[in-house]
mmCIF file of C-alpha atoms in Angstrom:
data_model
loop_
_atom_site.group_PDB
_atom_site.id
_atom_site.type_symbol
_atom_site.label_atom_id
_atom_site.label_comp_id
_atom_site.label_asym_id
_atom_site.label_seq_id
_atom_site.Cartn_x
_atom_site.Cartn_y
_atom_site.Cartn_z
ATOM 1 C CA UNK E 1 -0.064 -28.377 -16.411
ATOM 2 C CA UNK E 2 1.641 -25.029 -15.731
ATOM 3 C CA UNK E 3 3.673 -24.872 -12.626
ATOM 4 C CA UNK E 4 6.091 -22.451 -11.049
ATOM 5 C CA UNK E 5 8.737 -22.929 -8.630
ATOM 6 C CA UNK E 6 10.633 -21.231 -6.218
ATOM 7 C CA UNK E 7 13.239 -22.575 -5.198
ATOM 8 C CA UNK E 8 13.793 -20.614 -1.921
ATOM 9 C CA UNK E 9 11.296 -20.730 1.270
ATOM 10 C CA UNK E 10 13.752 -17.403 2.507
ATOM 11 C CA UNK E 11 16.875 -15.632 0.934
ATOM 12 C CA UNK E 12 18.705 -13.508 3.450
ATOM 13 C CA UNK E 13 21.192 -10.710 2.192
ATOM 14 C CA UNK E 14 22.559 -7.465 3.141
ATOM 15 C CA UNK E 15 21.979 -4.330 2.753
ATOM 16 C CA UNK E 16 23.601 -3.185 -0.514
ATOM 17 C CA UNK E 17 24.662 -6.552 -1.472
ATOM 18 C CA UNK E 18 23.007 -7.701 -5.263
ATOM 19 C CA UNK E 19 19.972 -10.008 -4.681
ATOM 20 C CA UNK E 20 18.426 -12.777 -7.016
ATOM 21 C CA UNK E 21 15.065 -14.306 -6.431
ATOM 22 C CA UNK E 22 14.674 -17.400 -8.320
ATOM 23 C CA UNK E 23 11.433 -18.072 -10.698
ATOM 24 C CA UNK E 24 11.481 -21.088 -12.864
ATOM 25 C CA UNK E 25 8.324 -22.030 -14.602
ATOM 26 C CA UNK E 26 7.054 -25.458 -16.856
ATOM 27 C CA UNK E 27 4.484 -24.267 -19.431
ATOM 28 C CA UNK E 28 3.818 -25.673 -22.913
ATOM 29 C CA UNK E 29 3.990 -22.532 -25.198
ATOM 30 C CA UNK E 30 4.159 -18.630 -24.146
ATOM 31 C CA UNK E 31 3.820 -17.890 -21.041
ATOM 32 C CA UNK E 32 3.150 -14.203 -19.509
ATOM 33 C CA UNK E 33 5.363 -13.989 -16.027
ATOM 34 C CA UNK E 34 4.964 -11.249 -13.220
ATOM 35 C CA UNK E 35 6.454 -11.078 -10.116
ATOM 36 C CA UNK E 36 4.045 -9.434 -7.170
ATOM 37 C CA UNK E 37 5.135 -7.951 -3.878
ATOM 38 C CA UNK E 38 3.927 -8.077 -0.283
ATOM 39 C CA UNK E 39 5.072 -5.733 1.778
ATOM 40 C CA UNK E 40 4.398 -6.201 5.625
ATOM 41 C CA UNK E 41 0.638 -5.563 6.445
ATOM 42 C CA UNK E 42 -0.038 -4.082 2.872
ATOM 43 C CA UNK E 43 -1.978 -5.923 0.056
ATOM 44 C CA UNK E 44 -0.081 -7.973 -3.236
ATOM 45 C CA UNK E 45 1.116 -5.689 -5.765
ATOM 46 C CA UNK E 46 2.404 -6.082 -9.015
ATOM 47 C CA UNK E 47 6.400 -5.362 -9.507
ATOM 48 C CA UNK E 48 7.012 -6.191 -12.907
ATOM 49 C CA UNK E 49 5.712 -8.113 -15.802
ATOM 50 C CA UNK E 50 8.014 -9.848 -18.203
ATOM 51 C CA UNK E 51 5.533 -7.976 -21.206
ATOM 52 C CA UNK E 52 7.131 -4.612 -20.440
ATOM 53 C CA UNK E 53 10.740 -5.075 -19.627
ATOM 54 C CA UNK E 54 10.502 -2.728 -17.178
ATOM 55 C CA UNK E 55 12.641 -2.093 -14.065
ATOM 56 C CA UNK E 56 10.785 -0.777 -10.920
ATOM 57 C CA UNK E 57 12.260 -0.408 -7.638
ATOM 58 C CA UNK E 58 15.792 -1.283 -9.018
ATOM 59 C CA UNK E 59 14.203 -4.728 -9.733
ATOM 60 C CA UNK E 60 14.471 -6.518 -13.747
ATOM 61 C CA UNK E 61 13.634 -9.739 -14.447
ATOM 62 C CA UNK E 62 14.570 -11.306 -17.445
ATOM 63 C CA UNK E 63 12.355 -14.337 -19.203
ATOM 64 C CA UNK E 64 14.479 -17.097 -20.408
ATOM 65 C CA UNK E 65 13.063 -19.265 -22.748
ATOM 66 C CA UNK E 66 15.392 -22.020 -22.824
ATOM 67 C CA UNK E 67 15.964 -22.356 -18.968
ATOM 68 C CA UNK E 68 12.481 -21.321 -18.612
ATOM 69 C CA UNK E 69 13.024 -19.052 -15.746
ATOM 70 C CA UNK E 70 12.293 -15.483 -14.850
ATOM 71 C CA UNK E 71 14.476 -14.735 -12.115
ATOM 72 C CA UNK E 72 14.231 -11.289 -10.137
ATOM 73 C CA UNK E 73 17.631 -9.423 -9.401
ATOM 74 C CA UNK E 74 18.254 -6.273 -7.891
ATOM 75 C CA UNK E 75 22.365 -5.234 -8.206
ATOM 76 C CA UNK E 76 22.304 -3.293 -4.507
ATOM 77 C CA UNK E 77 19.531 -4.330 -1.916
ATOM 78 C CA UNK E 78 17.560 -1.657 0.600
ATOM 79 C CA UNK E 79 16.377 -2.277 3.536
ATOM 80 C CA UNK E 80 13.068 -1.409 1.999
ATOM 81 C CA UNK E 81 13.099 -4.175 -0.329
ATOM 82 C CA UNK E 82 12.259 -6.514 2.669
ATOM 83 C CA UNK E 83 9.230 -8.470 1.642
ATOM 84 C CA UNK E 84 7.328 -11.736 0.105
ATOM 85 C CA UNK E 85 7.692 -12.050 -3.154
ATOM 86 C CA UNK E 86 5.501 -14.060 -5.620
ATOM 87 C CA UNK E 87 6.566 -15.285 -9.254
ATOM 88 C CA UNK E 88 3.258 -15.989 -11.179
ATOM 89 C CA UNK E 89 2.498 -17.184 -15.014
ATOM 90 C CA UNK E 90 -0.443 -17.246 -17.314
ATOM 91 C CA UNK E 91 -1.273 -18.493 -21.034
ATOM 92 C CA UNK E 92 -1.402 -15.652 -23.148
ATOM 93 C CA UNK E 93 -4.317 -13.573 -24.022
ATOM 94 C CA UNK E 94 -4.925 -11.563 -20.753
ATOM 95 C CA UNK E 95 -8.050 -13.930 -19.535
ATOM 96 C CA UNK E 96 -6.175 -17.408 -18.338
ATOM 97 C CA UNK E 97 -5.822 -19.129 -15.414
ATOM 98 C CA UNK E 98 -3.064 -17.517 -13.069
ATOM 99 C CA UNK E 99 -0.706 -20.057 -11.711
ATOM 100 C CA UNK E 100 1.689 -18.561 -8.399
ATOM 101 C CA UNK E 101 4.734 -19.660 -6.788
ATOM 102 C CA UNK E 102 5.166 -20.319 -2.932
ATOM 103 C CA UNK E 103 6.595 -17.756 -2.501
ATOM 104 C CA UNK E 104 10.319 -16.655 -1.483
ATOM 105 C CA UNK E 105 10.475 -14.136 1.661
ATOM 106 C CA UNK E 106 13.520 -11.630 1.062
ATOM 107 C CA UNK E 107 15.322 -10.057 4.579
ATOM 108 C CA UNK E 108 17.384 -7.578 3.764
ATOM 109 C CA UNK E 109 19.839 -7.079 6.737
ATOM 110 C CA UNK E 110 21.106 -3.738 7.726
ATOM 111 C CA UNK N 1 -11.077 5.864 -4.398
ATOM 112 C CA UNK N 2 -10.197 2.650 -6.746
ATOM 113 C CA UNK N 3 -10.249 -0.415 -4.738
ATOM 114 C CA UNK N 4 -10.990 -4.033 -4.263
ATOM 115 C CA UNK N 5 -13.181 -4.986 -1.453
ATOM 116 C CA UNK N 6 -13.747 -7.834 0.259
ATOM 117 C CA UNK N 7 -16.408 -8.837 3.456
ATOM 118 C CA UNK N 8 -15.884 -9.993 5.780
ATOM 119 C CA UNK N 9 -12.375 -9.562 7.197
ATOM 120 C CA UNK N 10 -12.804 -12.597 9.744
ATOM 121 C CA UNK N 11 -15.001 -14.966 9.914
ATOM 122 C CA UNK N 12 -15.118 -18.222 12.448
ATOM 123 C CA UNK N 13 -17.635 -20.944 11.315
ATOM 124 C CA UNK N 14 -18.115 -24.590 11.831
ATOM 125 C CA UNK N 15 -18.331 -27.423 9.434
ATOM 126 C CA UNK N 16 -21.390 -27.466 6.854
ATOM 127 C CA UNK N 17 -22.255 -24.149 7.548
ATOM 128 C CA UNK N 18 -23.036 -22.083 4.265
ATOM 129 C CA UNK N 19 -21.299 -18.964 3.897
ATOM 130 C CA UNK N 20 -20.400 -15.932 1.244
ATOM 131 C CA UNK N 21 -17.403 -13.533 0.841
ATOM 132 C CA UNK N 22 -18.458 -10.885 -1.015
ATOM 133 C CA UNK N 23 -15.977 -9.352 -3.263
ATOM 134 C CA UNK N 24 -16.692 -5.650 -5.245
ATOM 135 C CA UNK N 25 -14.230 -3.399 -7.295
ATOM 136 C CA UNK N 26 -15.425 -0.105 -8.802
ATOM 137 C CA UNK N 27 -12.826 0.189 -11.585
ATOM 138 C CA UNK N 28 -15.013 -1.824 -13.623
ATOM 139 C CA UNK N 29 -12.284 -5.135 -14.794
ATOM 140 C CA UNK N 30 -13.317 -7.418 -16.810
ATOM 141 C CA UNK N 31 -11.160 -10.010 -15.056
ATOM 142 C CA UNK N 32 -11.567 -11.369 -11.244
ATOM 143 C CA UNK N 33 -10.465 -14.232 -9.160
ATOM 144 C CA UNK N 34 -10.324 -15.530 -5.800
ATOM 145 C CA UNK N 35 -7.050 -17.116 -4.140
ATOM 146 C CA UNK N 36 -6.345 -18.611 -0.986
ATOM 147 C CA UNK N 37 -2.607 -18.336 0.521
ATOM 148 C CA UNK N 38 -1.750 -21.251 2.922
ATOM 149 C CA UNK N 39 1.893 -21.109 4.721
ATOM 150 C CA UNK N 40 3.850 -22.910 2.333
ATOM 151 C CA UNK N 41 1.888 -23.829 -0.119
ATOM 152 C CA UNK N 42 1.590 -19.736 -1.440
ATOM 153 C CA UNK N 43 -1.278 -18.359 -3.409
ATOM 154 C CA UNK N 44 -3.823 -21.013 -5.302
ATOM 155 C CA UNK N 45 -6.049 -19.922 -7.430
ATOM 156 C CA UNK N 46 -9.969 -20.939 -7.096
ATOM 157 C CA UNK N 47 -12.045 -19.309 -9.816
ATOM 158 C CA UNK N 48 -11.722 -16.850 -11.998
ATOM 159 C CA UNK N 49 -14.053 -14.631 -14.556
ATOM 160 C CA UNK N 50 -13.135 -12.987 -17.661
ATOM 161 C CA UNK N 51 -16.454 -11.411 -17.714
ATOM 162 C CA UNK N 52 -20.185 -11.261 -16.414
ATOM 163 C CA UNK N 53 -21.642 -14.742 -16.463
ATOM 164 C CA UNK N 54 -18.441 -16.118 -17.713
ATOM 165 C CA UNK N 55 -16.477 -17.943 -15.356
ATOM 166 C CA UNK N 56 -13.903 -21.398 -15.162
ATOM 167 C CA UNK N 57 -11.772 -23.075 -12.596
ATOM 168 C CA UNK N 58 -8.340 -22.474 -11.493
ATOM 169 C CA UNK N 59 -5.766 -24.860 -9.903
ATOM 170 C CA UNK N 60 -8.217 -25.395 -6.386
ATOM 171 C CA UNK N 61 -11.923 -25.414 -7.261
ATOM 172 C CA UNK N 62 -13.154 -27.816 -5.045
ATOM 173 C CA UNK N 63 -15.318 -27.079 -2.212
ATOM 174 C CA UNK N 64 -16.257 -23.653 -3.987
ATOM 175 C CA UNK N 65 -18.686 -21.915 -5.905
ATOM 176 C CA UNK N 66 -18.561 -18.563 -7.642
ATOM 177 C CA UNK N 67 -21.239 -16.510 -9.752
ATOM 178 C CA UNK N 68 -19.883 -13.046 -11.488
ATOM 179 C CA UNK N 69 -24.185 -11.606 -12.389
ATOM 180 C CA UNK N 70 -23.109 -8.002 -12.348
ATOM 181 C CA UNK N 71 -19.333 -6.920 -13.364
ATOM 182 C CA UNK N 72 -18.286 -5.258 -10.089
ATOM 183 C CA UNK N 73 -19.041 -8.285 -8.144
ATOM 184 C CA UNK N 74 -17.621 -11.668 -7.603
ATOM 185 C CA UNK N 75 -18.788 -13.595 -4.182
ATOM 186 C CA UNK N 76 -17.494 -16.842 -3.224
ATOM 187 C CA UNK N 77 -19.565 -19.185 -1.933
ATOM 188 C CA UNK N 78 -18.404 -22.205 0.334
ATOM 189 C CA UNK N 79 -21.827 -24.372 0.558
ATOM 190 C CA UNK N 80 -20.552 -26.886 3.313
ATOM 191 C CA UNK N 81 -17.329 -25.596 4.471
ATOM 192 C CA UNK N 82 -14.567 -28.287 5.881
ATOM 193 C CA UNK N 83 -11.853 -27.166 8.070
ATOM 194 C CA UNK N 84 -9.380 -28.069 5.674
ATOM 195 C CA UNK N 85 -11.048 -24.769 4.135
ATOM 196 C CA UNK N 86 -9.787 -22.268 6.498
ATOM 197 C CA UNK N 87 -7.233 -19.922 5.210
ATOM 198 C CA UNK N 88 -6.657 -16.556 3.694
ATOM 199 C CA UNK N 89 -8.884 -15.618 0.883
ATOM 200 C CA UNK N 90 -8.132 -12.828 -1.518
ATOM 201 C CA UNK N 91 -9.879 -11.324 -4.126
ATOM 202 C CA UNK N 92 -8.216 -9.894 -7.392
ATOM 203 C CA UNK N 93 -9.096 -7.716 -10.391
ATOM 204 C CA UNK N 94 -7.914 -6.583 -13.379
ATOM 205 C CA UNK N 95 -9.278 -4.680 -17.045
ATOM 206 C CA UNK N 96 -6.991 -7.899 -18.444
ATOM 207 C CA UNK N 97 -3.778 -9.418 -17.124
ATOM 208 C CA UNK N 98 -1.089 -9.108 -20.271
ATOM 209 C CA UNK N 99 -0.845 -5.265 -19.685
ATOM 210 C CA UNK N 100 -2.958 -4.271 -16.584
ATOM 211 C CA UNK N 101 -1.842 -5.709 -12.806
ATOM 212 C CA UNK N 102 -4.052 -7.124 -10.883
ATOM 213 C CA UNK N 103 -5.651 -5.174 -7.780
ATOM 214 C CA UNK N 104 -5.841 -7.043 -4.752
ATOM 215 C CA UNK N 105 -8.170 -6.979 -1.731
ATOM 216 C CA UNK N 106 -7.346 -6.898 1.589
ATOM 217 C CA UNK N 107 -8.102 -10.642 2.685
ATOM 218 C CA UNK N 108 -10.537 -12.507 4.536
ATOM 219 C CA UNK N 109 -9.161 -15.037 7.323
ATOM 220 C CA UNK N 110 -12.055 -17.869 7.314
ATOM 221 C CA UNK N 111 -11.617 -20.075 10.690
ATOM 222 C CA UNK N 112 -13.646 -23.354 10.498
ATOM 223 C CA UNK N 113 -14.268 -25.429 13.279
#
């Protein structure tokens, strides 16, 4: 069964200090990893997806294989990054089941 | 304007009583699927559909129904809803998840009594 954890409920840093949300995942082959973001009273977006090492925001995440994790970091944090943020996985192919974290909510303190 | 839609926003029901959340994007994906979000447990996924008339379970099925008869639309349908039920339903689409995000809806809070 796919699963994905996270390890922190809430990660509290501030502002201008580096910041690393933690993603690991259990998955029997390939996974495809995303992290989403919810900003307060806006709808889930998508940050990033492992597919495009890309870095939005200031935000990478790097997929590691052997520690299977996918952990979000961000070398100076904004106030602006304050949000809930969602590590997710899928089987390859673009039509699979979507498996999410719980969650990790990130206060960035001024 | 390219959006998901969901209705209603709020509903309050009681136990066993039938109801639908409607769910409609006009960007026309191939892929949608409902979630609930409980404190602490995150998002679960319910259902999902990789196209018309093709559809299969995610990690919290039970309790649910979906259909997906025209592409744009994906209701959920709760035939005898249990309090255990009530939570924070979202709606998702996307053309396909390995290169396109998926576009979320804005939520429906379901209350039942």
């Amino acid at each position: 069964a796919q699963r994905v954890t996270q390890p922190e409920k809430l990660l509290s840093v501030f502002k201008g200090a580096p910041v690393e949300l933690k993603c690991n995942y259990s998955y029997s082959g390939s996974p495809e990893l995303f992290w989403y973001v919810q900003y307060s009273r806006q709808r889930l977006q998508l940050l990033l997806r492992h597919i495009s090492r890309e870095s939005i925001k200031g935000f990478t995440a790097d997929l590691n294989k052997g520690e299977t994790s996918f952990h979000l970091k961000k070398p100076f944090a904004q106030e602006e990054d304050s949000a809930m943020y969602y590590c997710a996985l899928m089987g390859p192919g673009g039509y699979q089941k979507v498996t999410f974290g719980i969650g990790t909510k990130l206060q960035v303190i001024p | 304007e390219a959006q998901v839609t969901q209705n209603p926003r709020y509903l309050i029901t009681v136990t066993g009583k039938k109801l639908t959340v409607t769910c409609s994007q006009n960007m026309n994906h191939e892929y949608m699927s409902w979630y609930r979000q409980d404190p602490g447990l995150g998002l679960r996924q319910i259902y999902y559909s990789m196209n018309v008339e093709v559809t299969d379970k995610g990690d919290v099925p039970e309790g649910y129904k979906v259909s997906r008869k025209e592409k744009r639309n994906f209701p959920l349908i709760l035939e005898s809803p249990s309090p255990n039920q009530t939570s924070l339903y979202f709606c998702a689409s996307s053309l396909d998840l390995s290169y396109n995000e998926q576009f979320f809806g804005p939520g429906t809070r379901l209350t039942v009594l």
